[in-house]
Amino acid sequence: MMYQAFLIKYAEIGIKGKNRHLFEDALVHHIVRALKRVGGTFDVTREMGRIYVRTDGDFDYEGAIEALKTVFGIAGISPVLIIENMDYDNVKAQVAEFVRTVYPEGTPRTFKVVARRPNKKYPHDSMELNADLGEAVLLGCPWMKVDVHNPDVVLSVEVRQSIYVYSETIPGPGGMPVGSNGSAELLLSGGIDSPVAGYMIAKRGVKIDAVYFHAPPYTSERAKQKVVDLAKLVARYAGQIRLHIVNFTDIQMAIYEKCPHEELTIIMRRYMMRIAEIFAGQDGALGLITGESIGQVASQTAQSLLCTNAVCTLPVYRPLIGFDKQEIVDRAQQIGTFDTSILPYEDCCTIFVAKHPVTHPILKVIERSEHKLDDVIEPLMKEAIETTETIVVDGEE
Ligand code: ATP
Ligand code: MG
C-alpha cells in the first residue's frame, strides 16, 4: 500500500476563534471513533489547521474510507503518500513513482504540480518544486502531459516536516462534527422518515438522543429490536445515542377509550411530544426532532402539525418538512437505513389508527377532547416515564 495517511479536509467557514478548537476536537474525536470499526492502527493528529490520519503497516484501505465518510464535518478525504527522506533526488523519484502507480499508462492524462512550502527551511521553493517535480514526472511517465489550465490531475505537494503528496479528494459527508452544536431529542419510530431526520440534524453537528414509543403486546419485541437496530445505524454517523423505550400502551388505551376515534392519532402525537420533552430535559437536549413532512399523512397536514406543535415548548426540528417521500427514500438508501426501516413489524401507530382520521383538526376541539383524560392521564404519564427502559447504542459494530 502506497498510502500511509489521509489528509482530512474540512470547511472552515464560520469556525474562527474559540469555535475552531471545539470543531476540530470534535472532528478528531469522531474520526477516532469511526476508525475503531476498521482493521489497523490509526493515529489522528491536528497540525496547523489540518487533520491527518496516519497508519503504520497494513490497514483496510476501503474500510477506512467508508468509515471516514460517516464523519460529519469532513468535506474531503485525500489519501496521502508521505516522503520522509527529503533528499531532492529521492523526492523527485518518489513523486514520479507515485504518478506511475496511481495513473499508469493507458489513457493519456494531463497534470500539473501544485507545491506549497510551509517549511521554509527546505532549500527549494514552490516555483522550483513545481518545475522540477513536473519534469521528473514527465521523464518517469512519458504518457503524462502538462496542462496548467485544465489538468486531469492536480498533484499536490506539501513540504512540512516530511513531504506530503496527494492527488485525489474523495468527498466526505460535509456538515459539522457531532457535538459542536448542542443536542436534540429524536422521536425515533421504526419508519423510513425519522432515522433520516436524525441523520440530517446530526449532520449539522447536533448530538442526538432518542425516544421510541412502543405498545406491547400490540407491538412486538421484533418491532422494538428494529428500532434499536435503526438507532445503531444512525449512531454510525451520530455517535453514541441514548435510546429511551417508553411503554405507551396504557396511554394509548386511555385515549382510545375516552377520546373520539378520528382524533386518536393527533392526541397520541401530542402525548408523544410531551413525553419526549421530558426526556429532552433529562438529556439536556435543546430541541425535538421528528420525521414529519407536510401532507404525507393525515397527522401531518398543516392543521395537524399546528395541533401537535401546540404542546411543545422546545423548538421542533423537522428537517424533512419539504421533502417528497421519494426524496426521503433515496436518502434512507444512501445512508443505509432503508432496508431495516421497511422490515414489516408494526409500529404503535398502526394499531390504533382510525378509519377516517381528522385531516383538519381544530386545536380548541382537540384540547376539549383531551380534557376527557384529566382524571387518568397524570398517573399514566408518570408510570410511562418511570418504567422507561433506557439503552445506550453506538455504531461501532
Ligand atoms: P416515520 O417513517 O418516521 O415513522 P411516518 O411517516 O410513519 O414517519 P408518523 O407515523 O405520522 O409518520 O410519525 C411522524 C413522526 O412522529 C415520525 O417521523 C417520528 O418522528 C414520530 N413518531 C411516530 N411514531 C413514533 C413512535 N412510535 N416512537 C417515536 N416517535 C414516533
Ligand atoms: Mg411511522
Short mmCIF file of C-alpha atoms and ligand atoms in Angstrom, two decimals:
data_model
loop_
_atom_site.label_atom_id
_atom_site.label_comp_id
_atom_site.label_asym_id
_atom_site.label_seq_id
_atom_site.Cartn_x
_atom_site.Cartn_y
_atom_site.Cartn_z
CA MET A 1 0.00 0.00 0.00
CA MET A 2 1.47 3.26 -1.13
CA TYR A 3 -0.69 5.45 1.08
CA GLN A 4 0.24 5.75 4.74
CA ALA A 5 -2.02 8.66 5.60
CA PHE A 6 -5.17 10.60 4.86
CA LEU A 7 -5.41 14.34 4.82
CA ILE A 8 -8.80 15.36 6.14
CA LYS A 9 -10.26 18.48 4.59
CA TYR A 10 -13.00 20.40 6.30
CA ALA A 11 -14.89 23.56 5.54
CA GLU A 12 -13.54 26.35 7.67
CA ILE A 13 -16.29 28.88 7.17
CA GLY A 14 -17.76 30.07 10.42
CA ILE A 15 -15.33 28.26 12.69
CA LYS A 16 -12.97 31.01 13.65
CA GLY A 17 -11.67 31.70 17.15
CA LYS A 18 -12.81 29.50 20.01
CA ASN A 19 -15.26 27.56 17.89
CA ARG A 20 -12.45 26.32 15.77
CA HIS A 21 -10.98 24.28 18.62
CA LEU A 22 -14.36 22.89 19.53
CA PHE A 23 -14.91 21.98 15.90
CA GLU A 24 -11.50 20.35 15.44
CA ASP A 25 -11.57 18.49 18.77
CA ALA A 26 -15.00 17.08 17.95
CA LEU A 27 -13.84 16.15 14.46
CA VAL A 28 -10.78 14.28 15.77
CA HIS A 29 -12.92 12.52 18.37
CA HIS A 30 -15.37 11.28 15.73
CA ILE A 31 -12.63 10.23 13.31
CA VAL A 32 -11.07 8.09 16.06
CA ARG A 33 -14.49 6.67 16.89
CA ALA A 34 -15.34 5.79 13.30
CA LEU A 35 -11.95 4.17 12.66
CA LYS A 36 -12.47 1.77 15.59
CA ARG A 37 -14.66 -0.19 13.18
CA VAL A 38 -11.72 -0.67 10.81
CA GLY A 39 -8.83 -3.12 10.92
CA GLY A 40 -5.44 -1.47 11.50
CA THR A 41 -3.99 1.11 13.86
CA PHE A 42 -4.54 4.76 13.20
CA ASP A 43 -3.06 7.88 14.66
CA VAL A 44 -5.16 11.02 14.28
CA THR A 45 -3.35 14.33 14.70
CA ARG A 46 -4.02 18.02 14.32
CA GLU A 47 -1.27 20.03 12.75
CA MET A 48 -1.52 23.69 11.90
CA GLY A 49 -5.10 23.76 10.76
CA ARG A 50 -5.04 20.30 9.24
CA ILE A 51 -6.03 16.86 10.40
CA TYR A 52 -4.04 13.81 9.38
CA VAL A 53 -4.87 10.18 9.86
CA ARG A 54 -1.68 8.12 9.80
CA THR A 55 -1.35 4.38 9.72
CA ASP A 56 1.55 2.09 10.22
CA GLY A 57 1.69 -1.14 8.32
CA ASP A 58 -1.30 -2.91 6.86
CA PHE A 59 -4.75 -1.48 7.09
CA ASP A 60 -8.12 -1.86 5.42
CA TYR A 61 -7.97 0.99 2.91
CA GLU A 62 -11.55 0.72 1.63
CA GLY A 63 -12.85 0.24 5.15
CA ALA A 64 -11.03 3.33 6.35
CA ILE A 65 -12.53 5.44 3.55
CA GLU A 66 -16.01 4.09 4.28
CA ALA A 67 -15.62 4.91 7.97
CA LEU A 68 -14.35 8.43 7.27
CA LYS A 69 -17.36 9.00 5.02
CA THR A 70 -19.57 8.69 8.12
CA VAL A 71 -17.86 11.52 9.98
CA PHE A 72 -19.78 14.79 9.73
CA GLY A 73 -17.53 17.78 9.28
CA ILE A 74 -15.30 16.06 6.73
CA ALA A 75 -15.54 17.78 3.37
CA GLY A 76 -12.93 15.63 1.64
CA ILE A 77 -10.54 12.76 2.23
CA SER A 78 -7.21 12.75 0.41
CA PRO A 79 -5.07 9.60 0.53
CA VAL A 80 -1.50 10.78 1.04
CA LEU A 81 1.98 9.49 0.26
CA ILE A 82 4.46 10.64 2.91
CA ILE A 83 8.06 11.10 1.84
CA GLU A 84 10.31 11.08 4.90
CA ASN A 85 13.66 11.21 3.14
CA MET A 86 13.64 14.75 1.78
CA ASP A 87 16.78 14.47 -0.30
CA TYR A 88 15.81 16.21 -3.55
CA ASP A 89 16.63 13.32 -5.87
CA ASN A 90 14.70 10.93 -3.68
CA VAL A 91 11.69 13.28 -3.67
CA LYS A 92 11.73 13.50 -7.46
CA ALA A 93 11.98 9.73 -7.83
CA GLN A 94 9.16 9.08 -5.37
CA VAL A 95 6.85 11.64 -6.94
CA ALA A 96 7.39 10.08 -10.38
CA GLU A 97 6.78 6.63 -8.89
CA PHE A 98 3.58 7.90 -7.26
CA VAL A 99 2.22 9.09 -10.61
CA ARG A 100 3.30 5.87 -12.34
CA THR A 101 1.37 3.80 -9.78
CA VAL A 102 -1.78 5.90 -9.45
CA TYR A 103 -2.08 6.91 -13.13
CA PRO A 104 -0.47 4.05 -15.08
CA GLU A 105 -0.01 4.16 -18.81
CA GLY A 106 -3.27 3.93 -20.68
CA THR A 107 -5.45 6.90 -21.39
CA PRO A 108 -3.23 9.92 -21.79
CA ARG A 109 -3.60 12.33 -18.95
CA THR A 110 -2.67 15.90 -18.24
CA PHE A 111 -1.37 17.13 -14.92
CA LYS A 112 0.15 19.97 -13.06
CA VAL A 113 2.14 20.12 -9.84
CA VAL A 114 0.93 22.49 -7.13
CA ALA A 115 3.64 22.70 -4.49
CA ARG A 116 3.48 24.55 -1.18
CA ARG A 117 6.31 25.02 1.26
CA PRO A 118 5.11 25.87 4.79
CA ASN A 119 8.51 24.59 5.99
CA LYS A 120 10.68 27.49 4.82
CA LYS A 121 13.86 25.66 5.87
CA TYR A 122 13.55 23.39 2.90
CA PRO A 123 16.05 24.69 0.29
CA HIS A 124 13.72 24.57 -2.74
CA ASP A 125 10.82 26.99 -3.05
CA SER A 126 7.42 26.21 -4.52
CA MET A 127 8.28 27.53 -8.00
CA GLU A 128 11.31 25.28 -8.17
CA LEU A 129 9.35 22.35 -6.83
CA ASN A 130 6.62 22.83 -9.43
CA ALA A 131 9.16 22.89 -12.26
CA ASP A 132 11.49 20.13 -11.06
CA LEU A 133 8.83 17.68 -9.91
CA GLY A 134 6.86 18.30 -13.12
CA GLU A 135 9.96 17.43 -15.07
CA ALA A 136 10.56 14.30 -13.01
CA VAL A 137 7.00 13.12 -13.77
CA LEU A 138 7.41 13.81 -17.49
CA LEU A 139 10.63 11.81 -17.55
CA GLY A 140 9.30 8.95 -15.44
CA CYS A 141 5.83 8.78 -17.04
CA PRO A 142 6.08 9.71 -20.73
CA TRP A 143 2.29 9.29 -21.21
CA MET A 144 1.62 12.29 -18.93
CA LYS A 145 1.47 15.84 -20.29
CA VAL A 146 1.49 19.17 -18.52
CA ASP A 147 -1.61 21.34 -18.67
CA VAL A 148 -1.54 24.21 -16.21
CA HIS A 149 -5.03 25.50 -17.06
CA ASN A 150 -7.29 22.46 -17.08
CA PRO A 151 -5.36 19.40 -15.89
CA ASP A 152 -6.94 15.99 -15.29
CA VAL A 153 -4.69 15.51 -12.29
CA VAL A 154 -3.59 18.12 -9.78
CA LEU A 155 -0.59 16.76 -7.95
CA SER A 156 -0.40 18.49 -4.57
CA VAL A 157 2.97 18.51 -2.88
CA GLU A 158 3.29 19.98 0.61
CA VAL A 159 6.65 20.46 2.24
CA ARG A 160 6.37 20.21 6.02
CA GLN A 161 8.49 18.13 8.41
CA SER A 162 8.02 15.48 5.74
CA ILE A 163 6.72 15.85 2.21
CA TYR A 164 3.09 15.03 1.55
CA VAL A 165 1.90 14.08 -1.91
CA TYR A 166 -1.71 13.61 -2.93
CA SER A 167 -3.86 13.95 -5.99
CA GLU A 168 -7.30 12.75 -5.15
CA THR A 169 -10.04 14.04 -2.87
CA ILE A 170 -12.88 11.68 -2.02
CA PRO A 171 -15.97 13.62 -0.94
CA GLY A 172 -16.89 13.36 2.75
CA PRO A 173 -20.41 13.79 4.09
CA GLY A 174 -19.96 17.51 4.84
CA GLY A 175 -21.81 19.09 7.74
CA MET A 176 -20.30 19.77 11.15
CA PRO A 177 -18.85 17.39 13.74
CA VAL A 178 -21.42 15.99 16.13
CA GLY A 179 -21.24 17.75 19.48
CA SER A 180 -20.28 21.12 18.05
CA ASN A 181 -23.91 22.32 18.04
CA GLY A 182 -25.73 21.19 21.17
CA SER A 183 -28.08 18.25 21.32
CA ALA A 184 -31.64 17.30 20.43
CA GLU A 185 -34.13 14.54 21.18
CA LEU A 186 -35.21 12.44 18.19
CA LEU A 187 -38.64 10.83 18.10
CA LEU A 188 -37.48 7.62 16.51
CA SER A 189 -40.07 5.21 15.13
CA GLY A 190 -39.47 2.14 13.03
CA GLY A 191 -40.38 4.01 9.85
CA ILE A 192 -38.37 5.38 6.96
CA ASP A 193 -38.53 9.03 7.89
CA SER A 194 -37.34 9.54 11.44
CA PRO A 195 -33.90 7.88 11.03
CA VAL A 196 -33.28 10.19 8.07
CA ALA A 197 -34.43 13.18 10.13
CA GLY A 198 -31.98 12.21 12.89
CA TYR A 199 -29.18 11.86 10.36
CA MET A 200 -29.87 15.29 8.93
CA ILE A 201 -29.85 17.10 12.25
CA ALA A 202 -26.76 15.19 13.45
CA LYS A 203 -25.11 16.32 10.21
CA ARG A 204 -25.41 19.90 11.46
CA GLY A 205 -23.30 18.97 14.47
CA VAL A 206 -26.13 18.22 16.87
CA LYS A 207 -25.71 15.34 19.30
CA ILE A 208 -28.73 13.04 19.31
CA ASP A 209 -30.65 11.09 21.90
CA ALA A 210 -33.87 9.30 21.03
CA VAL A 211 -37.28 8.26 22.30
CA TYR A 212 -39.28 5.35 20.96
CA PHE A 213 -42.89 4.67 21.97
CA HIS A 214 -43.92 1.09 21.88
CA ALA A 215 -47.18 -0.60 22.79
CA PRO A 216 -46.72 -4.16 23.96
CA PRO A 217 -48.40 -6.54 23.36
CA TYR A 218 -49.76 -4.71 20.27
CA THR A 219 -46.24 -4.13 19.04
CA SER A 220 -43.75 -6.95 19.14
CA GLU A 221 -40.25 -7.41 20.54
CA ARG A 222 -39.10 -7.52 16.92
CA ALA A 223 -40.57 -4.09 16.24
CA LYS A 224 -38.61 -2.81 19.22
CA GLN A 225 -35.43 -4.56 18.07
CA LYS A 226 -35.88 -2.93 14.67
CA VAL A 227 -35.86 0.50 16.29
CA VAL A 228 -32.75 -0.43 18.30
CA ASP A 229 -31.11 -1.51 15.03
CA LEU A 230 -32.11 1.76 13.37
CA ALA A 231 -30.65 3.70 16.29
CA LYS A 232 -27.38 1.80 15.80
CA LEU A 233 -27.34 2.69 12.11
CA VAL A 234 -27.91 6.37 12.89
CA ALA A 235 -25.19 6.11 15.57
CA ARG A 236 -22.64 5.17 12.91
CA TYR A 237 -22.87 8.82 11.93
CA ALA A 238 -24.15 10.48 15.08
CA GLY A 239 -22.07 8.65 17.69
CA GLN A 240 -23.48 7.28 20.91
CA ILE A 241 -27.27 7.60 21.31
CA ARG A 242 -29.28 7.15 24.50
CA LEU A 243 -32.48 5.44 23.39
CA HIS A 244 -35.46 5.70 25.73
CA ILE A 245 -38.03 3.00 25.12
CA VAL A 246 -41.34 4.17 26.52
CA ASN A 247 -44.21 1.80 27.17
CA PHE A 248 -47.07 3.76 25.64
CA THR A 249 -49.80 1.11 25.78
CA ASP A 250 -51.81 2.39 28.73
CA ILE A 251 -51.81 5.96 27.47
CA GLN A 252 -52.94 4.79 24.05
CA MET A 253 -55.68 2.65 25.59
CA ALA A 254 -56.91 5.58 27.66
CA ILE A 255 -57.05 7.82 24.59
CA TYR A 256 -58.79 5.04 22.68
CA GLU A 257 -61.43 4.64 25.39
CA LYS A 258 -62.15 8.27 26.13
CA CYS A 259 -61.49 10.38 23.03
CA PRO A 260 -63.14 10.49 19.61
CA HIS A 261 -61.55 7.88 17.39
CA GLU A 262 -60.93 10.20 14.47
CA GLU A 263 -58.75 12.32 16.79
CA LEU A 264 -56.71 9.42 18.18
CA THR A 265 -53.59 9.96 16.13
CA ILE A 266 -53.37 13.67 16.82
CA ILE A 267 -53.91 13.26 20.55
CA MET A 268 -51.43 10.41 20.66
CA ARG A 269 -48.84 12.50 18.82
CA ARG A 270 -49.36 15.31 21.33
CA TYR A 271 -48.60 12.94 24.20
CA MET A 272 -45.53 11.68 22.40
CA MET A 273 -44.25 15.23 22.11
CA ARG A 274 -44.96 15.95 25.77
CA ILE A 275 -43.10 12.84 26.91
CA ALA A 276 -40.25 13.46 24.51
CA GLU A 277 -39.83 16.91 26.06
CA ILE A 278 -39.43 15.33 29.48
CA PHE A 279 -36.60 13.12 28.20
CA ALA A 280 -35.15 16.11 26.37
CA GLY A 281 -34.96 17.81 29.76
CA GLN A 282 -33.13 14.81 31.25
CA ASP A 283 -30.70 14.61 28.34
CA GLY A 284 -30.03 18.34 28.14
CA ALA A 285 -31.50 18.47 24.64
CA LEU A 286 -32.35 21.86 23.19
CA GLY A 287 -34.91 20.73 20.64
CA LEU A 288 -37.04 17.85 19.37
CA ILE A 289 -36.63 16.14 16.01
CA THR A 290 -39.35 14.41 14.02
CA GLY A 291 -39.58 12.89 10.56
CA GLU A 292 -42.71 14.82 9.66
CA SER A 293 -43.30 16.12 6.15
CA ILE A 294 -46.22 18.36 5.19
CA GLY A 295 -49.19 16.46 3.85
CA GLN A 296 -47.62 13.00 3.96
CA VAL A 297 -50.43 11.54 6.09
CA ALA A 298 -53.49 12.91 7.91
CA SER A 299 -51.46 13.64 11.03
CA GLN A 300 -49.08 15.80 9.01
CA THR A 301 -51.39 18.30 7.34
CA ALA A 302 -50.66 21.90 8.21
CA GLN A 303 -53.58 21.88 10.68
CA SER A 304 -52.40 18.64 12.28
CA LEU A 305 -48.87 19.94 12.64
CA LEU A 306 -50.25 23.04 14.31
CA CYS A 307 -52.14 20.90 16.83
CA THR A 308 -49.13 18.66 17.51
CA ASN A 309 -46.80 21.59 17.81
CA ALA A 310 -49.05 23.43 20.25
CA VAL A 311 -47.96 21.25 23.19
CA CYS A 312 -44.24 21.78 22.60
CA THR A 313 -42.16 24.37 24.38
CA LEU A 314 -38.90 23.36 22.72
CA PRO A 315 -38.27 24.10 19.06
CA VAL A 316 -39.19 21.13 16.87
CA TYR A 317 -36.74 20.39 14.08
CA ARG A 318 -38.47 18.82 11.09
CA PRO A 319 -35.72 18.53 8.52
CA LEU A 320 -37.93 16.57 6.08
CA ILE A 321 -40.79 19.03 6.15
CA GLY A 322 -40.48 19.93 2.45
CA PHE A 323 -39.32 16.55 1.13
CA ASP A 324 -41.34 14.23 -1.09
CA LYS A 325 -41.49 10.61 0.03
CA GLN A 326 -39.20 9.53 -2.80
CA GLU A 327 -36.58 12.05 -1.76
CA ILE A 328 -36.68 10.64 1.78
CA VAL A 329 -36.46 7.07 0.45
CA ASP A 330 -33.43 8.00 -1.67
CA ARG A 331 -31.71 9.49 1.34
CA ALA A 332 -32.58 6.48 3.52
CA GLN A 333 -30.99 4.20 0.93
CA GLN A 334 -27.94 6.37 0.69
CA ILE A 335 -27.33 6.39 4.46
CA GLY A 336 -28.13 2.68 4.83
CA THR A 337 -31.29 2.75 6.98
CA PHE A 338 -33.87 1.89 4.31
CA ASP A 339 -33.62 -1.93 4.36
CA THR A 340 -34.13 -2.01 8.11
CA SER A 341 -36.94 0.57 8.00
CA ILE A 342 -39.04 -1.49 5.60
CA LEU A 343 -38.99 -4.68 7.71
CA PRO A 344 -42.67 -5.40 8.25
CA TYR A 345 -43.15 -5.01 12.01
CA GLU A 346 -45.92 -2.70 13.21
CA ASP A 347 -45.12 0.47 14.99
CA CYS A 348 -47.53 1.53 17.67
CA CYS A 349 -49.44 3.96 15.50
CA THR A 350 -50.72 1.41 13.02
CA ILE A 351 -52.70 -0.49 15.65
CA PHE A 352 -54.79 2.38 16.89
CA VAL A 353 -55.40 4.31 13.68
CA ALA A 354 -58.93 5.35 12.94
CA LYS A 355 -60.55 4.57 9.60
CA HIS A 356 -61.23 8.24 8.97
CA PRO A 357 -58.78 10.38 10.93
CA VAL A 358 -59.39 14.12 11.01
CA THR A 359 -57.29 15.89 8.45
CA HIS A 360 -58.25 19.40 9.54
CA PRO A 361 -58.24 19.21 13.32
CA ILE A 362 -59.14 22.36 15.24
CA LEU A 363 -56.91 23.00 18.23
CA LYS A 364 -59.75 24.02 20.55
CA VAL A 365 -61.66 20.84 19.71
CA ILE A 366 -58.63 18.64 20.28
CA GLU A 367 -57.93 20.35 23.60
CA ARG A 368 -61.52 19.80 24.67
CA SER A 369 -61.30 16.12 23.79
CA GLU A 370 -58.10 15.80 25.76
CA HIS A 371 -59.83 17.06 28.88
CA LYS A 372 -61.65 13.75 28.96
CA LEU A 373 -58.32 12.27 30.06
CA ASP A 374 -57.91 14.65 33.02
CA ASP A 375 -58.72 12.05 35.66
CA VAL A 376 -56.33 9.41 34.42
CA ILE A 377 -53.52 10.91 32.41
CA GLU A 378 -51.18 12.16 35.12
CA PRO A 379 -50.52 8.81 36.79
CA LEU A 380 -50.30 7.16 33.37
CA MET A 381 -47.65 9.63 32.20
CA LYS A 382 -45.76 9.16 35.46
CA GLU A 383 -45.90 5.40 35.10
CA ALA A 384 -44.76 5.54 31.47
CA ILE A 385 -41.76 7.67 32.37
CA GLU A 386 -40.81 5.63 35.40
CA THR A 387 -40.95 2.33 33.54
CA THR A 388 -39.00 3.57 30.54
CA GLU A 389 -36.06 1.42 29.58
CA THR A 390 -33.00 3.39 28.50
CA ILE A 391 -30.28 1.75 26.48
CA VAL A 392 -27.14 3.24 25.03
CA VAL A 393 -26.32 2.33 21.45
CA ASP A 394 -23.29 3.16 19.43
CA GLY A 395 -22.37 2.47 15.85
CA GLU A 396 -19.11 0.68 16.50
CA GLU A 397 -20.17 -2.80 15.49
P1 ATP B 1 -41.66 7.51 10.22
O1 ATP B 1 -41.33 6.89 8.92
O2 ATP B 1 -40.53 8.31 10.79
O3 ATP B 1 -42.25 6.54 11.20
P2 ATP B 1 -44.25 8.28 9.40
O4 ATP B 1 -44.35 8.71 8.01
O5 ATP B 1 -44.67 6.90 9.75
O6 ATP B 1 -42.78 8.58 9.93
P3 ATP B 1 -45.92 9.25 11.56
O7 ATP B 1 -46.20 7.88 11.99
O8 ATP B 1 -47.05 10.22 11.38
O9 ATP B 1 -45.11 9.35 10.20
O10 ATP B 1 -44.94 9.90 12.56
C1 ATP B 1 -44.42 11.19 12.38
C2 ATP B 1 -43.20 11.34 13.26
O11 ATP B 1 -43.56 11.11 14.62
C3 ATP B 1 -42.15 10.29 12.98
O12 ATP B 1 -41.30 10.69 11.93
C4 ATP B 1 -41.44 10.22 14.29
O13 ATP B 1 -40.53 11.29 14.43
C5 ATP B 1 -42.56 10.39 15.28
N1 ATP B 1 -43.11 9.07 15.69
C6 ATP B 1 -44.15 8.40 15.17
N2 ATP B 1 -44.34 7.23 15.79
C7 ATP B 1 -43.38 7.13 16.74
C8 ATP B 1 -43.03 6.15 17.72
N3 ATP B 1 -43.70 5.02 17.85
N4 ATP B 1 -41.98 6.40 18.52
C9 ATP B 1 -41.27 7.56 18.40
N5 ATP B 1 -41.56 8.51 17.51
C10 ATP B 1 -42.59 8.32 16.68
MG MG B 2 -44.27 5.90 11.49
#
